[in-house]
mmCIF file of C-alpha atoms in Angstrom:
data_model
loop_
_atom_site.group_PDB
_atom_site.id
_atom_site.type_symbol
_atom_site.label_atom_id
_atom_site.label_comp_id
_atom_site.label_asym_id
_atom_site.label_seq_id
_atom_site.Cartn_x
_atom_site.Cartn_y
_atom_site.Cartn_z
ATOM 1 C CA MET A 7 52.876 -46.065 21.152
ATOM 2 C CA ALA A 8 54.786 -44.064 18.346
ATOM 3 C CA SER A 9 52.024 -44.938 15.818
ATOM 4 C CA TYR A 10 49.274 -44.816 18.170
ATOM 5 C CA ILE A 11 50.572 -41.372 18.888
ATOM 6 C CA ARG A 12 50.581 -40.412 15.135
ATOM 7 C CA ARG A 13 47.097 -41.615 14.720
ATOM 8 C CA ARG A 14 45.781 -39.600 17.539
ATOM 9 C CA LYS A 15 47.515 -36.399 16.006
ATOM 10 C CA PHE A 16 45.768 -37.603 12.504
ATOM 11 C CA LEU A 17 42.567 -37.545 14.075
ATOM 12 C CA ALA A 18 42.688 -34.690 15.981
ATOM 13 C CA THR A 19 43.930 -32.825 13.044
ATOM 14 C CA LEU A 20 40.924 -34.235 10.724
ATOM 15 C CA LEU A 21 38.601 -33.266 13.583
ATOM 16 C CA GLY A 22 39.612 -29.776 13.917
ATOM 17 C CA GLY A 23 39.484 -29.273 10.484
ATOM 18 C CA ALA A 24 36.141 -30.578 9.913
ATOM 19 C CA ALA A 25 35.208 -28.342 12.985
ATOM 20 C CA ALA A 26 36.355 -25.404 11.263
ATOM 21 C CA ALA A 27 34.447 -26.337 8.131
ATOM 22 C CA TRP A 28 31.287 -26.780 10.276
ATOM 23 C CA PRO A 29 30.390 -22.851 10.515
ATOM 24 C CA LEU A 30 30.871 -22.600 6.573
ATOM 25 C CA VAL A 31 28.880 -25.743 5.729
ATOM 26 C CA ALA A 32 26.020 -24.129 8.649
ATOM 27 C CA ARG A 33 26.295 -20.755 6.615
ATOM 28 C CA ALA A 34 26.113 -22.032 3.314
ATOM 29 C CA GLN A 35 23.160 -24.142 4.114
ATOM 30 C CA GLN A 36 21.602 -21.031 5.554
ATOM 31 C CA ALA A 37 22.295 -18.701 2.489
ATOM 32 C CA ALA A 38 20.855 -21.603 0.251
ATOM 33 C CA LYS A 39 17.211 -21.438 2.228
ATOM 34 C CA THR A 40 14.500 -20.619 0.031
ATOM 35 C CA HIS A 41 12.049 -18.221 1.692
ATOM 36 C CA ARG A 42 8.086 -18.566 0.648
ATOM 37 C CA ILE A 43 5.949 -15.582 0.635
ATOM 38 C CA ALA A 44 2.663 -14.772 -0.717
ATOM 39 C CA ILE A 45 1.675 -11.399 -2.277
ATOM 40 C CA VAL A 46 -1.959 -10.653 -2.402
ATOM 41 C CA HIS A 47 -3.721 -7.178 -3.960
ATOM 42 C CA PRO A 48 -7.367 -6.820 -3.518
ATOM 43 C CA SER A 49 -7.579 -5.514 -6.972
ATOM 44 C CA VAL A 50 -4.252 -5.410 -9.230
ATOM 45 C CA SER A 51 -4.366 -8.446 -11.760
ATOM 46 C CA ILE A 52 -1.630 -11.195 -10.916
ATOM 47 C CA SER A 53 0.308 -10.067 -14.304
ATOM 48 C CA GLU A 54 1.327 -6.802 -12.912
ATOM 49 C CA MET A 55 2.914 -8.288 -9.243
ATOM 50 C CA ASN A 56 6.426 -8.501 -10.497
ATOM 51 C CA GLU A 57 9.786 -6.361 -11.069
ATOM 52 C CA THR A 58 9.601 -6.049 -14.713
ATOM 53 C CA ARG A 59 6.007 -4.500 -15.214
ATOM 54 C CA ASP A 60 5.524 -0.933 -15.510
ATOM 55 C CA HIS A 61 3.564 -0.709 -12.369
ATOM 56 C CA PRO A 62 3.418 2.118 -9.538
ATOM 57 C CA TYR A 63 4.906 -0.219 -6.662
ATOM 58 C CA TYR A 64 5.598 -3.458 -7.268
ATOM 59 C CA PRO A 65 9.147 -3.043 -8.906
ATOM 60 C CA ALA A 66 10.233 -1.052 -6.038
ATOM 61 C CA LEU A 67 9.328 -3.809 -3.547
ATOM 62 C CA PHE A 68 11.150 -6.336 -5.728
ATOM 63 C CA GLN A 69 14.159 -4.181 -6.305
ATOM 64 C CA GLU A 70 14.677 -3.889 -2.628
ATOM 65 C CA LEU A 71 14.058 -7.684 -1.873
ATOM 66 C CA ARG A 72 16.978 -7.700 -4.473
ATOM 67 C CA ARG A 73 18.772 -5.613 -2.684
ATOM 68 C CA LEU A 74 18.206 -7.224 0.774
ATOM 69 C CA GLY A 75 19.896 -10.504 -1.057
ATOM 70 C CA TYR A 76 16.249 -11.984 -1.822
ATOM 71 C CA VAL A 77 16.031 -12.926 -5.425
ATOM 72 C CA GLU A 78 12.711 -14.940 -7.035
ATOM 73 C CA GLY A 79 13.731 -18.048 -8.548
ATOM 74 C CA LYS A 80 17.001 -18.521 -6.360
ATOM 75 C CA ASN A 81 16.398 -18.227 -2.802
ATOM 76 C CA LEU A 82 12.824 -16.870 -3.144
ATOM 77 C CA VAL A 83 9.372 -18.177 -4.033
ATOM 78 C CA VAL A 84 6.689 -15.814 -4.578
ATOM 79 C CA ALA A 85 3.188 -16.767 -4.820
ATOM 80 C CA ARG A 86 0.588 -14.079 -6.285
ATOM 81 C CA TYR A 87 -3.105 -13.628 -5.504
ATOM 82 C CA SER A 88 -5.419 -10.730 -6.513
ATOM 83 C CA GLY A 89 -9.248 -10.141 -5.021
ATOM 84 C CA GLU A 90 -10.255 -8.565 -8.351
ATOM 85 C CA GLY A 91 -11.826 -5.800 -6.839
ATOM 86 C CA GLN A 92 -14.789 -8.111 -5.258
ATOM 87 C CA GLU A 93 -14.982 -7.491 -1.803
ATOM 88 C CA ASP A 94 -16.759 -10.187 -0.982
ATOM 89 C CA ARG A 95 -14.359 -12.716 -2.182
ATOM 90 C CA TYR A 96 -11.678 -11.450 0.185
ATOM 91 C CA PRO A 97 -12.789 -14.014 3.282
ATOM 92 C CA GLU A 98 -12.244 -17.152 1.198
ATOM 93 C CA LEU A 99 -9.138 -15.866 -0.497
ATOM 94 C CA CYS A 100 -7.244 -14.975 2.315
ATOM 95 C CA ARG A 101 -8.528 -18.452 3.840
ATOM 96 C CA ASP A 102 -7.084 -20.131 0.600
ATOM 97 C CA VAL A 103 -3.765 -18.017 0.810
ATOM 98 C CA VAL A 104 -3.400 -19.100 4.579
ATOM 99 C CA GLY A 105 -3.936 -22.595 3.758
ATOM 100 C CA THR A 106 -0.758 -22.626 1.570
ATOM 101 C CA LYS A 107 1.339 -21.916 4.858
ATOM 102 C CA PRO A 108 3.531 -19.034 3.446
ATOM 103 C CA ASP A 109 6.517 -17.690 5.463
ATOM 104 C CA VAL A 110 5.177 -13.944 5.062
ATOM 105 C CA ILE A 111 1.798 -12.656 3.685
ATOM 106 C CA VAL A 112 2.169 -9.150 2.026
ATOM 107 C CA THR A 113 -0.898 -7.487 1.177
ATOM 108 C CA SER A 114 -2.586 -3.948 0.860
ATOM 109 C CA ALA A 115 -5.842 -2.171 2.013
ATOM 110 C CA SER A 116 -7.271 -2.309 5.567
ATOM 111 C CA ARG A 117 -10.502 -4.729 4.537
ATOM 112 C CA LEU A 118 -8.028 -7.241 3.223
ATOM 113 C CA VAL A 119 -5.972 -7.009 6.136
ATOM 114 C CA LEU A 120 -8.861 -7.678 8.434
ATOM 115 C CA SER A 121 -9.907 -10.594 6.467
ATOM 116 C CA PHE A 122 -6.071 -12.047 6.881
ATOM 117 C CA LYS A 123 -6.220 -10.980 10.570
ATOM 118 C CA ALA A 124 -9.229 -13.181 11.123
ATOM 119 C CA ALA A 125 -7.855 -15.973 8.872
ATOM 120 C CA THR A 126 -4.477 -16.420 10.779
ATOM 121 C CA HIS A 127 -2.983 -15.386 14.301
ATOM 122 C CA THR A 128 0.377 -17.016 13.099
ATOM 123 C CA ILE A 129 1.578 -16.162 9.887
ATOM 124 C CA PRO A 130 3.253 -13.007 9.562
ATOM 125 C CA VAL A 131 1.620 -10.408 7.806
ATOM 126 C CA VAL A 132 3.308 -7.367 6.477
ATOM 127 C CA ALA A 133 0.962 -4.759 5.028
ATOM 128 C CA SER A 134 0.455 -1.495 3.510
ATOM 129 C CA MET A 135 -3.014 0.282 4.826
ATOM 130 C CA ALA A 136 -4.821 3.402 6.337
ATOM 131 C CA ASP A 137 -4.378 4.141 10.037
ATOM 132 C CA PRO A 138 -5.022 0.552 11.372
ATOM 133 C CA VAL A 139 -6.198 1.631 15.224
ATOM 134 C CA PRO A 140 -9.597 2.588 13.775
ATOM 135 C CA PHE A 141 -10.261 -0.524 12.035
ATOM 136 C CA GLY A 142 -9.217 -2.521 14.924
ATOM 137 C CA ILE A 143 -6.285 -4.075 12.903
ATOM 138 C CA VAL A 144 -3.881 -3.512 15.779
ATOM 139 C CA THR A 145 -4.274 -1.541 19.236
ATOM 140 C CA SER A 146 -1.189 0.284 19.378
ATOM 141 C CA LEU A 147 0.745 1.708 16.073
ATOM 142 C CA ALA A 148 4.153 1.449 18.396
ATOM 143 C CA ARG A 149 3.775 -2.126 19.646
ATOM 144 C CA PRO A 150 1.448 -4.082 17.185
ATOM 145 C CA GLY A 151 1.214 -7.300 19.015
ATOM 146 C CA GLY A 152 -0.139 -10.017 17.454
ATOM 147 C CA ASN A 153 1.043 -10.947 13.312
ATOM 148 C CA ILE A 154 0.402 -8.128 11.713
ATOM 149 C CA THR A 155 2.793 -4.983 10.893
ATOM 150 C CA GLY A 156 3.503 -2.691 8.067
ATOM 151 C CA VAL A 157 3.252 0.854 6.739
ATOM 152 C CA SER A 158 0.500 3.497 7.255
ATOM 153 C CA VAL A 159 -0.237 5.736 4.712
ATOM 154 C CA GLU A 160 -1.911 8.139 6.375
ATOM 155 C CA ALA A 161 0.228 9.435 8.847
ATOM 156 C CA GLY A 162 -2.753 10.960 11.211
ATOM 157 C CA LEU A 163 -6.041 12.116 9.795
ATOM 158 C CA GLU A 164 -5.152 15.261 9.472
ATOM 159 C CA ILE A 165 -3.899 14.607 5.936
ATOM 160 C CA TRP A 166 -7.194 14.704 5.071
ATOM 161 C CA GLY A 167 -7.899 18.092 6.117
ATOM 162 C CA LYS A 168 -4.494 19.207 4.095
ATOM 163 C CA ARG A 169 -6.416 17.472 0.865
ATOM 164 C CA LEU A 170 -9.161 19.480 1.545
ATOM 165 C CA GLN A 171 -7.306 22.684 1.774
ATOM 166 C CA VAL A 172 -5.712 21.859 -1.306
ATOM 167 C CA LEU A 173 -8.715 21.641 -3.245
ATOM 168 C CA ARG A 174 -10.199 24.954 -1.593
ATOM 169 C CA GLU A 175 -7.116 26.865 -2.667
ATOM 170 C CA ALA A 176 -7.465 25.446 -6.488
ATOM 171 C CA ILE A 177 -11.496 26.464 -6.018
ATOM 172 C CA PRO A 178 -11.943 29.450 -3.522
ATOM 173 C CA THR A 179 -15.986 29.581 -3.926
ATOM 174 C CA ALA A 180 -16.146 25.896 -3.408
ATOM 175 C CA SER A 181 -19.194 24.933 -1.346
ATOM 176 C CA LYS A 182 -19.754 21.535 -1.638
ATOM 177 C CA VAL A 183 -17.220 18.636 -1.952
ATOM 178 C CA GLY A 184 -17.774 15.049 -2.602
ATOM 179 C CA PHE A 185 -15.514 12.355 -1.367
ATOM 180 C CA LEU A 186 -15.262 9.272 -3.067
ATOM 181 C CA GLY A 187 -15.063 6.141 -0.876
ATOM 182 C CA SER A 188 -16.914 2.601 0.084
ATOM 183 C CA ARG A 189 -19.694 2.090 2.477
ATOM 184 C CA GLN A 190 -17.209 0.745 5.110
ATOM 185 C CA ILE A 191 -14.867 4.063 4.884
ATOM 186 C CA TRP A 192 -17.897 6.127 5.474
ATOM 187 C CA ASP A 193 -19.125 3.944 8.476
ATOM 188 C CA LEU A 194 -16.018 3.762 10.070
ATOM 189 C CA PRO A 195 -14.409 6.954 12.293
ATOM 190 C CA GLY A 196 -11.490 7.929 9.933
ATOM 191 C CA GLN A 197 -10.929 9.749 7.135
ATOM 192 C CA VAL A 198 -14.181 10.718 5.880
ATOM 193 C CA ALA A 199 -14.993 11.834 9.621
ATOM 194 C CA ALA A 200 -11.919 13.722 9.540
ATOM 195 C CA THR A 201 -12.519 15.064 6.216
ATOM 196 C CA ARG A 202 -15.921 16.336 6.920
ATOM 197 C CA GLU A 203 -14.728 17.909 10.254
ATOM 198 C CA ALA A 204 -12.535 20.026 8.326
ATOM 199 C CA ALA A 205 -14.907 20.664 5.808
ATOM 200 C CA ALA A 206 -17.397 22.122 8.280
ATOM 201 C CA GLN A 207 -14.893 24.459 9.655
ATOM 202 C CA VAL A 208 -14.644 26.130 6.521
ATOM 203 C CA GLY A 209 -18.247 26.192 5.621
ATOM 204 C CA ILE A 210 -18.289 23.442 3.015
ATOM 205 C CA THR A 211 -20.298 20.430 2.994
ATOM 206 C CA LEU A 212 -19.306 16.893 2.262
ATOM 207 C CA LEU A 213 -21.357 14.736 0.049
ATOM 208 C CA GLY A 214 -21.299 10.968 -0.993
ATOM 209 C CA PRO A 215 -22.927 8.740 -1.952
ATOM 210 C CA PRO A 216 -20.746 6.095 -0.484
ATOM 211 C CA LEU A 217 -19.474 3.101 -3.098
ATOM 212 C CA GLU A 218 -21.346 0.044 -2.489
ATOM 213 C CA SER A 219 -18.965 -2.051 -4.124
ATOM 214 C CA LEU A 220 -15.495 -1.288 -5.863
ATOM 215 C CA GLN A 221 -16.301 -1.984 -9.703
ATOM 216 C CA GLU A 222 -16.785 -0.179 -12.610
ATOM 217 C CA GLY A 223 -20.620 0.142 -12.366
ATOM 218 C CA GLU A 224 -20.538 1.724 -9.051
ATOM 219 C CA TYR A 225 -17.836 4.284 -9.815
ATOM 220 C CA ARG A 226 -19.872 5.660 -12.780
ATOM 221 C CA ARG A 227 -23.102 5.649 -10.673
ATOM 222 C CA VAL A 228 -21.530 7.911 -7.572
ATOM 223 C CA VAL A 229 -19.396 10.096 -9.737
ATOM 224 C CA GLY A 230 -22.731 10.751 -11.541
ATOM 225 C CA ALA A 231 -24.687 11.285 -8.428
ATOM 226 C CA MET A 232 -22.050 13.600 -7.470
ATOM 227 C CA ALA A 233 -22.165 15.646 -10.506
ATOM 228 C CA ARG A 234 -25.987 15.730 -10.187
ATOM 229 C CA GLU A 235 -25.751 17.380 -6.910
ATOM 230 C CA ARG A 236 -23.129 19.941 -8.470
ATOM 231 C CA VAL A 237 -20.408 19.563 -5.934
ATOM 232 C CA ASP A 238 -17.408 21.356 -6.717
ATOM 233 C CA GLY A 239 -14.680 18.974 -6.610
ATOM 234 C CA ILE A 240 -13.784 15.420 -5.242
ATOM 235 C CA ILE A 241 -11.281 14.134 -2.863
ATOM 236 C CA ILE A 242 -10.569 10.432 -3.585
ATOM 237 C CA GLY A 243 -9.810 8.054 -0.627
ATOM 238 C CA ASP A 244 -6.809 6.147 -0.146
ATOM 239 C CA GLN A 245 -8.463 2.977 -0.784
ATOM 240 C CA LEU A 246 -5.923 0.967 -3.291
ATOM 241 C CA GLU A 247 -8.880 -0.071 -5.434
ATOM 242 C CA HIS A 248 -9.021 3.400 -6.407
ATOM 243 C CA VAL A 249 -5.393 3.002 -7.611
ATOM 244 C CA THR A 250 -6.435 0.062 -10.148
ATOM 245 C CA TYR A 251 -9.367 2.088 -11.493
ATOM 246 C CA ARG A 252 -7.580 5.243 -11.453
ATOM 247 C CA ARG A 253 -8.077 5.861 -15.268
ATOM 248 C CA LEU A 254 -11.870 5.551 -14.818
ATOM 249 C CA ILE A 255 -12.274 7.700 -12.155
ATOM 250 C CA ILE A 256 -10.258 10.272 -13.665
ATOM 251 C CA ASP A 257 -12.530 10.077 -17.194
ATOM 252 C CA LEU A 258 -15.613 10.145 -15.134
ATOM 253 C CA ALA A 259 -14.191 13.308 -13.388
ATOM 254 C CA ASP A 260 -13.313 14.984 -16.506
ATOM 255 C CA ASN A 261 -16.256 14.244 -18.290
ATOM 256 C CA ALA A 262 -18.224 15.555 -15.382
ATOM 257 C CA ARG A 263 -15.759 18.679 -15.319
ATOM 258 C CA LEU A 264 -14.920 18.140 -11.758
ATOM 259 C CA PRO A 265 -11.548 18.846 -10.233
ATOM 260 C CA THR A 266 -10.037 15.995 -8.101
ATOM 261 C CA VAL A 267 -7.803 15.383 -5.638
ATOM 262 C CA PHE A 268 -5.930 12.061 -5.113
ATOM 263 C CA PRO A 269 -4.158 10.716 -2.447
ATOM 264 C CA TYR A 270 -0.775 9.246 -4.463
ATOM 265 C CA ARG A 271 1.565 10.091 -7.089
ATOM 266 C CA GLU A 272 0.506 6.870 -9.232
ATOM 267 C CA GLN A 273 -2.953 8.475 -10.041
ATOM 268 C CA PHE A 274 -1.785 12.205 -10.615
ATOM 269 C CA GLN A 275 0.870 10.750 -13.464
ATOM 270 C CA ILE A 276 -1.892 10.022 -15.825
ATOM 271 C CA GLY A 277 -3.873 13.091 -15.912
ATOM 272 C CA ALA A 278 -5.360 13.887 -12.055
ATOM 273 C CA LEU A 279 -5.587 17.393 -11.263
ATOM 274 C CA MET A 280 -3.671 17.167 -8.205
ATOM 275 C CA ALA A 281 -2.549 14.443 -5.744
ATOM 276 C CA TYR A 282 -1.217 14.983 -2.014
ATOM 277 C CA GLY A 283 0.492 12.087 -0.283
ATOM 278 C CA PRO A 284 3.280 9.770 -0.238
ATOM 279 C CA SER A 285 4.774 7.790 -2.826
ATOM 280 C CA LEU A 286 3.418 4.418 -2.917
ATOM 281 C CA ALA A 287 6.831 2.913 -4.209
ATOM 282 C CA ASP A 288 8.131 4.071 -0.913
ATOM 283 C CA VAL A 289 5.761 2.667 1.080
ATOM 284 C CA TYR A 290 6.757 -1.024 -0.916
ATOM 285 C CA ARG A 291 10.398 -0.291 -0.291
ATOM 286 C CA ARG A 292 9.655 -0.077 3.295
ATOM 287 C CA LEU A 293 7.583 -3.216 3.254
ATOM 288 C CA ALA A 294 10.398 -5.033 1.911
ATOM 289 C CA GLY A 295 12.285 -3.939 4.951
ATOM 290 C CA TYR A 296 9.804 -5.535 7.176
ATOM 291 C CA ILE A 297 9.748 -8.518 5.481
ATOM 292 C CA ASP A 298 13.593 -8.712 5.694
ATOM 293 C CA GLN A 299 13.562 -8.304 9.285
ATOM 294 C CA ILE A 300 10.706 -11.081 9.852
ATOM 295 C CA LEU A 301 12.469 -13.923 7.740
ATOM 296 C CA LYS A 302 15.554 -12.886 9.743
ATOM 297 C CA GLY A 303 13.290 -13.939 13.064
ATOM 298 C CA ALA A 304 11.759 -10.514 14.160
ATOM 299 C CA ARG A 305 8.392 -10.914 15.551
ATOM 300 C CA PRO A 306 5.830 -8.646 13.695
ATOM 301 C CA GLY A 307 3.992 -7.609 16.624
ATOM 302 C CA GLU A 308 7.311 -6.329 17.858
ATOM 303 C CA LEU A 309 7.954 -4.009 14.933
ATOM 304 C CA PRO A 310 5.926 -0.551 15.018
ATOM 305 C CA ILE A 311 3.688 0.521 12.108
ATOM 306 C CA TYR A 312 5.635 2.754 10.108
ATOM 307 C CA LEU A 313 4.153 6.000 9.528
ATOM 308 C CA ALA A 314 4.532 7.472 5.798
ATOM 309 C CA SER A 315 6.803 10.554 6.405
ATOM 310 C CA LYS A 316 7.730 11.426 2.587
ATOM 311 C CA PHE A 317 4.366 13.572 1.201
ATOM 312 C CA GLU A 318 4.379 15.479 -1.532
ATOM 313 C CA LEU A 319 2.036 17.936 -3.714
ATOM 314 C CA LEU A 320 1.447 17.526 -7.127
ATOM 315 C CA VAL A 321 -0.310 19.972 -9.393
ATOM 316 C CA ASN A 322 -1.285 19.274 -13.386
ATOM 317 C CA GLN A 323 -1.726 22.861 -15.042
ATOM 318 C CA LYS A 324 -2.572 21.410 -18.240
ATOM 319 C CA ALA A 325 -5.402 19.296 -16.575
ATOM 320 C CA ALA A 326 -6.429 22.808 -14.586
ATOM 321 C CA ARG A 327 -6.639 24.360 -17.842
ATOM 322 C CA ALA A 328 -8.987 21.332 -19.462
ATOM 323 C CA LEU A 329 -11.000 22.283 -16.701
ATOM 324 C CA GLY A 330 -11.238 26.277 -17.006
ATOM 325 C CA LEU A 331 -9.303 26.638 -13.717
ATOM 326 C CA THR A 332 -6.638 29.041 -12.888
ATOM 327 C CA LEU A 333 -4.604 27.963 -10.145
ATOM 328 C CA PRO A 334 -3.275 30.265 -7.710
ATOM 329 C CA THR A 335 0.181 31.315 -7.662
ATOM 330 C CA SER A 336 0.412 30.420 -3.972
ATOM 331 C CA LEU A 337 -0.261 27.034 -4.837
ATOM 332 C CA LEU A 338 2.224 26.335 -7.628
ATOM 333 C CA VAL A 339 5.165 27.692 -5.953
ATOM 334 C CA ARG A 340 4.287 25.143 -2.890
ATOM 335 C CA ALA A 341 3.720 22.320 -5.305
ATOM 336 C CA ASP A 342 6.807 19.818 -5.165
ATOM 337 C CA GLU A 343 6.481 19.118 -9.072
ATOM 338 C CA VAL A 344 3.829 21.019 -11.745
ATOM 339 C CA ILE A 345 2.971 19.680 -15.213
ATOM 340 C CA GLU A 346 2.752 22.831 -17.569
#
């Protein structure tokens, strides 16, 4: 009887210790779980999509993921894809990515997001995009539904009127302004329509032509056509392909002596006259937060689309002098940053 009692005490101690250890084992297994994400960009090269390269926004994404506990090569596997600026490839590219069944797809540009919407209704998609409602990506910013969420870099269409205002302040005599954007952007109710409405209110005509494709030859054709129309300046649309081709766009505009307003700091930093818009690095840090929430079980359709709220006006006095412009003091004092 005594040996039976001792045996029961031993088993109880053993099982109790094992039970206490089970949560630790479960936590260790959970911590060791490897997540798989696919990063897809419409035009940036695959070699630029990492933490170490000098890129406008991917280092911010990976640094924030690291801060949240996701480290590539340890508990994070990253597959990278590029559309190489060829819009006709987007549908096939998206189908190929979906076929690999990643835990989360991270992407940019509204047209690419639309291709992913057609390719999958189940894999979560976290995206940087324009206002997704006019594009038909979601029906509500507050409750997107479906499998897509992320950040809108427009924060309302009034941003386009403000960009026109900045350009007009720099060139008070402006009567014709070009808008650089693809055919799809021109045809949709969105940034072009908002810019045209704001232009009409101050007696400015908005001109194209639209880009028929997002390739070097088309940029040359369109900027050349705008120069022949003698536009007074160009507003650059917020398509992310323009970030990839930012050096080409700035060179073409400078050669034609056309002042430009870009939407992102990343374009301003290499010599553009002005930029007004959100920081893409800040946007990509936000995307990392969405990835974290989804990997922890959140449903993308229940995560509101975040509207970029941190905007900055950037002015390049050196570029202005090269164009023969004297920028007004009122514009300079409002700028968040001025390059002398």
